[in-house]
CSV table of C-alpha atoms in Angstrom, one decimal:
chain,number,residue,atom,x,y,z
A,1,UNK,CA,-4.1,-1.2,21.8
A,2,UNK,CA,-1.9,0.8,24.1
A,3,UNK,CA,-0.9,-0.8,27.4
A,4,UNK,CA,-3.2,-0.1,30.3
A,5,UNK,CA,-2.0,2.5,32.7
A,6,UNK,CA,-3.3,2.9,36.2
A,7,UNK,CA,-3.5,6.6,35.6
A,8,UNK,CA,-6.1,6.2,32.8
A,9,UNK,CA,-9.6,7.2,33.8
A,10,UNK,CA,-11.9,4.3,34.6
A,11,UNK,CA,-14.0,4.9,31.5
A,12,UNK,CA,-11.0,4.7,29.2
A,13,UNK,CA,-10.0,1.4,30.8
A,14,UNK,CA,-13.5,0.1,30.4
A,15,UNK,CA,-13.6,1.0,26.7
A,16,UNK,CA,-10.2,-0.7,26.2
A,17,UNK,CA,-11.4,-3.8,27.9
A,18,UNK,CA,-14.5,-3.9,25.8
A,19,UNK,CA,-12.5,-3.5,22.6
A,20,UNK,CA,-10.2,-6.4,23.6
A,21,UNK,CA,-13.3,-8.6,24.3
A,22,UNK,CA,-14.8,-7.8,21.0
A,23,UNK,CA,-11.6,-8.4,19.1
A,24,UNK,CA,-11.1,-11.7,20.9
A,25,UNK,CA,-14.6,-12.9,20.0
A,26,UNK,CA,-14.8,-11.8,16.4
A,27,UNK,CA,-13.1,-12.3,13.1
A,28,UNK,CA,-11.0,-9.4,11.7
A,29,UNK,CA,-12.1,-8.8,8.1
A,30,UNK,CA,-10.0,-5.6,7.5
A,31,UNK,CA,-11.2,-3.1,5.0
A,32,UNK,CA,-13.8,-5.7,3.7
A,33,UNK,CA,-16.0,-5.1,6.7
A,34,UNK,CA,-19.0,-3.5,4.8
A,35,UNK,CA,-19.0,-6.1,2.0
A,36,UNK,CA,-18.6,-9.0,4.5
A,37,UNK,CA,-21.4,-7.6,6.7
A,38,UNK,CA,-23.7,-7.5,3.6
A,39,UNK,CA,-22.8,-11.1,2.7
A,40,UNK,CA,-23.6,-12.2,6.2
A,41,UNK,CA,-26.9,-10.4,6.2
A,42,UNK,CA,-27.8,-11.8,2.8
A,43,UNK,CA,-27.0,-15.3,4.1
A,44,UNK,CA,-24.3,-15.8,1.4
A,45,UNK,CA,-21.7,-16.7,4.1
A,46,UNK,CA,-22.2,-18.2,7.6
A,47,UNK,CA,-23.3,-15.8,10.3
A,48,UNK,CA,-20.5,-14.8,12.7
A,49,UNK,CA,-19.2,-11.8,14.6
A,50,UNK,CA,-16.8,-9.6,12.6
A,51,UNK,CA,-14.8,-6.4,13.0
A,52,UNK,CA,-12.9,-4.3,10.6
A,53,UNK,CA,-12.8,-1.0,8.8
A,54,UNK,CA,-15.3,0.8,6.5
A,55,UNK,CA,-15.2,4.0,4.6
A,56,UNK,CA,-17.6,6.7,5.9
A,57,UNK,CA,-19.9,6.2,2.9
A,58,UNK,CA,-20.0,2.4,3.5
A,59,UNK,CA,-20.7,2.9,7.2
A,60,UNK,CA,-23.5,5.3,6.5
A,61,UNK,CA,-25.0,2.8,4.0
A,62,UNK,CA,-24.8,0.0,6.5
A,63,UNK,CA,-26.4,2.2,9.2
A,64,UNK,CA,-29.3,3.1,6.8
A,65,UNK,CA,-29.8,-0.5,6.0
A,66,UNK,CA,-30.0,-1.5,9.6
A,67,UNK,CA,-32.4,1.4,10.4
A,68,UNK,CA,-34.6,0.3,7.6
A,69,UNK,CA,-34.6,-3.3,8.8
A,70,UNK,CA,-35.4,-2.3,12.4
A,71,UNK,CA,-38.4,-0.2,11.2
A,72,UNK,CA,-39.8,-3.3,9.4
A,73,UNK,CA,-39.9,-5.3,12.6
């Protein structure tokens, strides 16, 4: 993350602070994000906060899965 500058708008500083907080409280799983999220959801690995990268098709598939799960509640 780029260093904070006083000239940055408040919303940019707030987003940067949120990102730092998320990164500090979660495990980085890199490009395995989608697969690890599915393993967590299935109960195959312990539940925990994660962050990482996903291809666009993987992100869409995860979003559809979450949408379907929410509709069932």
